[in-house]
Amino acid sequence: MFKDLFGRKKEEVDNPDGGLFEKLRAGLDKTRKGLAAKVDGILGSYSRIDEELYDDLEEILVTADVGVGTTMDIIDNLKDRIKEERIIEPRDIKIALEDEIKDAMRQSGLNNTLEIDPPPAVILVVGANGVGKTTTIAKLAYGLKHEGKRVILAAGDTFRAGAIEQLSEWSKRVEVELVAHSEGADPAAVIFDGIQASRARDCDVLICDTAGRLHNKKNLMDELNKISRVIDREYADAQKEILLVLDATTGQNAIAQAQVFKEACNVSGIVLTKLDGTAKGGVAIALQTELGIPIKFIGVGERVDDLQRFDIDDFVDAIFG
Ligand SMILES: Nc1nc2c(ncn2[C@@H]2O[C@H](COP(=O)(O)OP(=O)(O)OP(=O)(O)O)[C@@H](O)[C@H]2O)c(=O)[nH]1
Ligand SMILES: [Mg+2]
């Protein structure tokens, strides 16, 4: 069931832009053109279902960054379904394909909800350079605040010049508190202070930014481990989410990044950003089926309200519908 960050259902959302589902659809325009429109084209060009048609479908999915393994599974299952349901018209394949994609994504049995209740909760946001971590934190803070939660931010990226200032700007804009040290400070110490502040102010959710450097895997692991240990030790009573932010425009590279971060820390969910700027939205299908980590949010723009909870049915419907 589709719900926005404020817990509203699709039909409850009534705004001039045509609602959240329409926004999702608009955000996935490029992926729709690269995937669904091509599927339509192929199905329309065949008069019967044969191997060549399946090969063409396979190529479309792989080109749309669905991933080779996931694509093969989807096509194999599609063939079985076509036989079982005695589908003979190429144009009837589309619904079956949509169902197979949904099934493949669901089969992982992953839970796509953000586990932050009962409070307190801490969300550690990790990911490579420039993928959208800080922006995602602002969007999450905005959405959670509007759900009535008390939110506090911790500026754990003390590495990049300007990172603290950037988060500070966002905290003012979305009107949530910020805990920050100066550039070069120990990120674990910032998170430690964030936890104390969160306790003292009885906050529901503490959201922690981190530096996005991936050039040295050992450094990354050490730093994330240290932060994680501080959270486990100082905030043992809190729900803990580690959200990995991935940039959809990087396509299959996002999968490679996810593998690295999966080794470095206990990632509990993925935020897939910048879906609005890419035809590579199919990577969401590969991520959800191949990694064993659920996608929890998707970014469909740069504004604070451009973050949506991830819902498999709505995502696939928005691409194909
Ligand atoms: N179009 C679009 N742009 C986005 C989205 N999310 C983030 N961005 C943009 O991506 C750029 C980088 O975002 P940041 O939030 O600074 O990324 P970061 O991961 O914190 O970067 P570092 O701190 O340098 O590692 C900014 O220009 C954001 O506006 C999205 O969903 N859609
Ligand atoms: Mg940042």
Coordinates of C-alpha atoms and ligand atoms in Angstrom, one line a residue:
M1 CA 0.0 0.0 0.0
F2 CA 1.3 3.4 -1.0
K3 CA 2.0 5.8 1.8
D4 CA 3.9 9.0 1.9
L5 CA 6.3 10.2 4.6
F6 CA 3.3 11.5 6.4
G7 CA 1.6 8.1 6.3
R8 CA -1.0 9.3 3.9
K9 CA -2.5 6.9 1.4
K10 CA -2.5 7.7 -2.4
E11 CA -6.1 8.7 -2.5
E12 CA -5.7 10.9 0.6
V13 CA -3.1 13.0 -1.1
D14 CA -4.7 15.8 -3.0
N15 CA -2.4 18.4 -4.3
P16 CA -2.2 20.5 -7.5
D17 CA 0.7 18.4 -8.8
G18 CA -1.6 15.4 -9.0
G19 CA -0.5 13.7 -5.8
L20 CA 2.4 11.5 -4.8
F21 CA 1.9 8.7 -7.2
E22 CA 1.9 11.2 -10.1
K23 CA 5.1 12.6 -8.7
L24 CA 6.6 9.2 -8.6
R25 CA 5.5 8.6 -12.2
A26 CA 7.0 11.9 -13.3
G27 CA 10.2 11.1 -11.4
L28 CA 10.4 7.8 -13.3
D29 CA 9.7 9.3 -16.7
K30 CA 13.1 8.6 -18.1
T31 CA 13.1 5.0 -16.8
R32 CA 9.6 4.5 -18.3
K33 CA 10.9 5.7 -21.7
G34 CA 14.0 3.4 -21.4
L35 CA 12.1 0.4 -20.2
A36 CA 8.3 0.3 -20.5
A37 CA 8.2 2.2 -23.7
K38 CA 10.7 -0.1 -25.3
V39 CA 8.8 -3.2 -24.0
D40 CA 5.7 -1.8 -25.7
G41 CA 7.6 -1.2 -28.9
I42 CA 8.9 -4.8 -29.0
L43 CA 5.6 -6.4 -28.1
G44 CA 3.9 -4.4 -30.8
S45 CA 6.3 -5.5 -33.4
Y46 CA 5.8 -9.3 -32.9
S47 CA 2.8 -11.2 -34.2
R48 CA 3.7 -14.3 -32.2
I49 CA 5.6 -15.2 -29.0
D50 CA 8.9 -16.8 -29.8
E51 CA 12.5 -17.1 -28.5
E52 CA 13.5 -14.0 -30.4
L53 CA 10.9 -11.9 -28.6
Y54 CA 12.2 -13.2 -25.2
D55 CA 15.8 -12.3 -26.3
D56 CA 14.7 -8.8 -27.1
L57 CA 12.9 -8.4 -23.8
E58 CA 16.0 -9.7 -22.0
E59 CA 18.1 -7.1 -23.8
I60 CA 15.8 -4.3 -22.8
L61 CA 15.9 -5.3 -19.1
V62 CA 19.7 -5.6 -19.1
T63 CA 20.1 -2.3 -20.8
A64 CA 17.8 -0.7 -18.2
D65 CA 20.3 -1.8 -15.5
V66 CA 18.0 -4.6 -14.2
G67 CA 21.1 -6.8 -13.9
V68 CA 21.9 -10.0 -15.8
G69 CA 21.1 -12.5 -13.1
T70 CA 17.8 -10.9 -12.1
T71 CA 16.9 -10.5 -15.8
M72 CA 17.4 -14.2 -16.5
D73 CA 15.3 -15.2 -13.6
I74 CA 12.5 -12.8 -14.6
I75 CA 12.5 -14.1 -18.2
D76 CA 12.6 -17.7 -17.1
N77 CA 9.7 -17.3 -14.8
L78 CA 7.9 -15.2 -17.5
K79 CA 8.2 -18.1 -20.0
D80 CA 6.7 -20.5 -17.4
R81 CA 3.8 -18.2 -16.7
I82 CA 3.1 -17.6 -20.4
K83 CA 2.9 -21.4 -20.9
E84 CA 0.8 -21.9 -17.8
E85 CA -1.6 -19.1 -18.5
R86 CA -1.7 -20.1 -22.2
I87 CA -1.0 -16.5 -23.3
I88 CA -0.6 -16.4 -27.1
E89 CA -0.8 -12.7 -27.9
P90 CA 2.5 -10.8 -27.6
R91 CA 0.7 -7.7 -26.2
D92 CA -0.6 -9.7 -23.3
I93 CA 2.9 -10.4 -22.1
K94 CA 3.2 -6.9 -20.5
I95 CA 1.0 -7.6 -17.5
A96 CA 2.7 -10.9 -16.9
L97 CA 6.1 -9.3 -17.1
E98 CA 5.1 -6.6 -14.6
D99 CA 3.9 -9.3 -12.3
E100 CA 7.1 -11.3 -12.6
I101 CA 9.2 -8.2 -11.8
K102 CA 7.0 -7.5 -8.7
D103 CA 7.3 -11.2 -7.7
A104 CA 11.1 -11.2 -8.1
M105 CA 11.4 -8.1 -5.9
R106 CA 9.0 -9.5 -3.3
Q107 CA 10.6 -12.9 -3.3
S108 CA 13.5 -11.5 -1.3
G109 CA 11.0 -11.3 1.6
L110 CA 12.6 -8.1 2.7
N111 CA 10.9 -5.6 4.8
N112 CA 10.9 -2.1 3.3
T113 CA 9.6 -0.2 6.3
L114 CA 11.8 2.1 8.4
E115 CA 12.1 0.6 11.8
I116 CA 12.1 3.6 14.2
D117 CA 9.2 2.7 16.5
P118 CA 9.0 2.7 19.4
P119 CA 11.4 5.7 20.0
P120 CA 14.1 6.5 20.5
A121 CA 15.8 5.6 17.2
V122 CA 19.0 6.4 15.5
I123 CA 19.5 6.5 11.7
L124 CA 23.1 6.4 10.5
V125 CA 23.4 7.5 6.9
V126 CA 26.3 6.2 4.9
G127 CA 27.4 6.1 1.3
A128 CA 30.0 7.2 -1.3
N129 CA 30.8 10.8 -2.2
G130 CA 28.0 12.9 -3.7
V131 CA 25.3 10.3 -3.8
G132 CA 22.9 12.5 -1.8
K133 CA 23.4 11.6 1.8
T134 CA 23.1 15.1 3.3
T135 CA 20.1 16.0 1.1
T136 CA 18.5 12.7 2.1
I137 CA 19.0 13.5 5.8
A138 CA 17.2 16.9 5.2
K139 CA 14.4 15.1 3.5
L140 CA 14.0 12.5 6.2
A141 CA 14.2 15.1 8.9
Y142 CA 11.5 17.1 7.1
G143 CA 9.2 14.1 6.6
L144 CA 9.6 12.7 10.1
K145 CA 9.1 16.1 11.7
H146 CA 5.8 16.3 9.8
E147 CA 4.9 12.9 11.2
G148 CA 5.1 14.6 14.6
K149 CA 8.5 13.2 15.5
R150 CA 11.2 15.1 17.4
V151 CA 14.2 15.0 15.2
I152 CA 17.8 15.9 15.8
L153 CA 20.8 15.8 13.4
A154 CA 24.4 15.0 14.0
A155 CA 27.1 16.4 11.6
G156 CA 29.2 13.3 11.4
D157 CA 30.9 14.3 8.2
T158 CA 33.8 16.3 9.6
F159 CA 36.0 15.4 6.7
R160 CA 34.8 17.4 3.7
A161 CA 35.2 21.2 3.9
G162 CA 31.7 22.7 4.0
A163 CA 29.9 19.6 5.0
I164 CA 29.0 20.8 8.5
E165 CA 27.8 24.2 7.1
Q166 CA 25.7 22.4 4.5
L167 CA 23.9 20.3 7.1
S168 CA 23.6 23.3 9.4
E169 CA 21.8 25.2 6.5
W170 CA 19.4 22.3 6.1
S171 CA 18.7 22.0 9.8
K172 CA 17.7 25.7 9.8
R173 CA 15.5 25.2 6.7
V174 CA 13.6 22.2 8.1
E175 CA 13.8 23.6 11.6
V176 CA 15.4 20.7 13.5
E177 CA 18.3 20.9 15.9
L178 CA 21.8 20.1 15.0
V179 CA 24.8 18.8 16.9
A180 CA 28.1 19.7 15.3
H181 CA 31.8 19.9 16.1
S182 CA 34.4 21.6 13.9
E183 CA 36.0 20.3 10.7
G184 CA 38.5 17.5 11.3
A185 CA 36.9 16.4 14.6
D186 CA 36.4 12.7 15.4
P187 CA 33.1 11.7 13.8
A188 CA 32.5 9.2 16.6
A189 CA 32.7 12.0 19.2
V190 CA 30.1 14.0 17.2
I191 CA 27.8 11.0 17.2
F192 CA 28.4 10.5 20.9
D193 CA 27.4 14.1 21.6
G194 CA 24.4 13.6 19.3
I195 CA 23.2 10.7 21.4
Q196 CA 23.6 12.7 24.7
A197 CA 21.6 15.6 23.1
S198 CA 19.0 13.3 21.8
R199 CA 18.5 11.8 25.3
A200 CA 18.6 15.1 27.0
R201 CA 15.9 16.6 24.7
D202 CA 13.9 13.4 24.6
C203 CA 14.1 13.2 20.8
D204 CA 12.5 10.4 18.8
V205 CA 15.0 10.2 16.0
L206 CA 18.7 11.1 15.8
I207 CA 19.9 11.2 12.2
C208 CA 23.7 11.1 11.7
D209 CA 25.6 12.3 8.6
T210 CA 28.9 10.6 7.7
A211 CA 31.7 11.3 5.3
G212 CA 31.4 9.8 1.9
R213 CA 34.9 8.7 1.2
L214 CA 35.4 5.3 -0.4
H215 CA 39.0 5.6 -1.7
N216 CA 40.3 3.7 1.3
K217 CA 38.2 0.7 2.3
K218 CA 40.0 0.1 5.5
N219 CA 39.5 3.7 6.7
L220 CA 35.9 3.5 5.8
M221 CA 35.4 0.3 7.7
D222 CA 37.3 1.6 10.7
E223 CA 35.4 4.8 10.9
L224 CA 32.0 3.2 10.4
N225 CA 32.8 0.5 12.9
K226 CA 33.9 3.1 15.5
I227 CA 30.7 5.0 15.0
S228 CA 28.6 1.9 15.2
R229 CA 30.3 0.8 18.4
V230 CA 29.6 4.2 20.0
I231 CA 25.9 3.8 19.1
D232 CA 25.7 0.3 20.3
R233 CA 27.3 1.2 23.6
E234 CA 25.8 4.6 24.3
Y235 CA 22.3 4.1 22.8
A236 CA 21.7 0.4 23.3
D237 CA 18.0 1.1 23.9
A238 CA 17.5 2.8 20.6
Q239 CA 16.3 1.3 17.3
K240 CA 19.1 1.4 14.9
E241 CA 18.9 1.9 11.1
I242 CA 21.9 2.1 8.9
L243 CA 20.7 3.6 5.6
L244 CA 23.0 3.3 2.6
V245 CA 22.5 6.0 0.0
L246 CA 23.0 5.0 -3.6
D247 CA 22.9 7.2 -6.7
A248 CA 20.6 5.6 -9.3
T249 CA 22.4 7.5 -12.1
T250 CA 25.4 5.3 -11.5
G251 CA 23.5 2.2 -12.5
Q252 CA 25.3 -1.1 -11.9
N253 CA 28.0 0.7 -10.1
A254 CA 25.5 1.3 -7.3
I255 CA 25.5 -2.5 -6.8
A256 CA 29.2 -2.6 -6.5
Q257 CA 29.2 0.2 -3.9
A258 CA 26.5 -1.6 -1.9
Q259 CA 28.7 -4.7 -1.8
V260 CA 31.6 -2.6 -0.2
F261 CA 29.3 -1.0 2.4
K262 CA 27.7 -4.3 3.2
E263 CA 31.1 -5.5 4.2
A264 CA 31.9 -2.4 6.2
C265 CA 28.7 -2.2 8.2
N266 CA 25.4 -3.7 8.9
V267 CA 23.3 -1.9 6.3
S268 CA 19.6 -2.2 7.1
G269 CA 18.2 -0.3 4.2
I270 CA 18.9 1.5 1.0
V271 CA 17.9 5.0 -0.2
L272 CA 18.1 5.1 -3.9
T273 CA 18.4 8.8 -5.0
K274 CA 18.3 10.8 -8.2
L275 CA 15.8 8.5 -9.9
D276 CA 14.3 11.6 -11.5
G277 CA 17.5 12.2 -13.5
T278 CA 18.1 8.8 -15.0
A279 CA 16.8 6.1 -17.3
K280 CA 18.7 3.6 -15.0
G281 CA 15.8 3.2 -12.6
G282 CA 15.8 -0.5 -13.3
V283 CA 18.7 -0.8 -10.9
A284 CA 16.1 -0.7 -8.1
I285 CA 14.9 -4.1 -9.3
A286 CA 18.4 -5.6 -9.2
L287 CA 19.2 -4.0 -5.8
Q288 CA 16.0 -5.3 -4.2
T289 CA 16.5 -8.8 -5.6
E290 CA 20.2 -9.4 -5.5
L291 CA 21.6 -7.7 -2.3
G292 CA 19.5 -9.0 0.6
I293 CA 19.0 -5.4 1.7
P294 CA 15.6 -3.7 1.3
I295 CA 15.2 -0.3 -0.5
K296 CA 13.4 1.9 2.1
F297 CA 13.3 5.2 0.3
I298 CA 13.7 6.7 -3.1
G299 CA 14.7 10.2 -4.1
V300 CA 12.8 11.8 -7.0
G301 CA 14.1 15.3 -6.9
E302 CA 16.1 17.9 -5.0
R303 CA 13.4 19.4 -2.8
V304 CA 12.8 18.3 0.8
D305 CA 9.5 16.7 -0.1
D306 CA 11.1 14.7 -2.9
L307 CA 11.7 11.6 -0.8
Q308 CA 9.2 8.7 -0.9
R309 CA 8.8 5.5 1.0
F310 CA 9.6 2.6 -1.3
D311 CA 6.7 0.4 -2.3
I312 CA 7.3 -2.4 -4.8
D313 CA 3.9 -2.3 -6.5
D314 CA 3.8 1.4 -6.8
F315 CA 7.3 1.5 -8.2
V316 CA 6.6 -1.0 -10.9
D317 CA 3.2 0.4 -11.7
A318 CA 4.7 3.9 -12.0
I319 CA 7.2 2.5 -14.6
F320 CA 4.8 0.5 -16.6
G321 CA 1.5 2.3 -16.0
Ligands
LIG1 N1 17.8 15.2 -9.0 C1 18.1 14.8 -7.8 N2 19.2 15.3 -7.1 C2 19.5 14.9 -5.9 C3 18.7 13.9 -5.2 N3 19.2 13.7 -4.0 C4 20.3 14.4 -4.0 N4 20.5 15.2 -5.1 C5 21.6 16.1 -5.4 O1 22.8 15.5 -5.4 C6 23.8 16.4 -5.0 C7 24.7 15.8 -3.9 O2 23.9 15.7 -2.7 P1 24.5 15.7 -1.3 O3 23.4 15.5 -0.4 O4 25.4 16.8 -1.0 O5 25.4 14.4 -1.4 P2 26.4 13.7 -0.2 O6 26.3 12.3 -0.4 O7 26.0 14.3 1.1 O8 27.8 14.3 -0.8 P3 29.2 14.3 0.1 O9 28.9 14.9 1.4 O10 30.0 15.2 -0.8 O11 29.7 12.9 0.1 C8 23.1 17.7 -4.6 O12 23.2 18.6 -5.7 C9 21.7 17.3 -4.4 O13 20.7 18.3 -4.6 C10 17.5 13.4 -5.9 O14 16.8 12.5 -5.5 N5 17.3 13.9 -7.2
MG2 MG 27.2 15.2 2.5

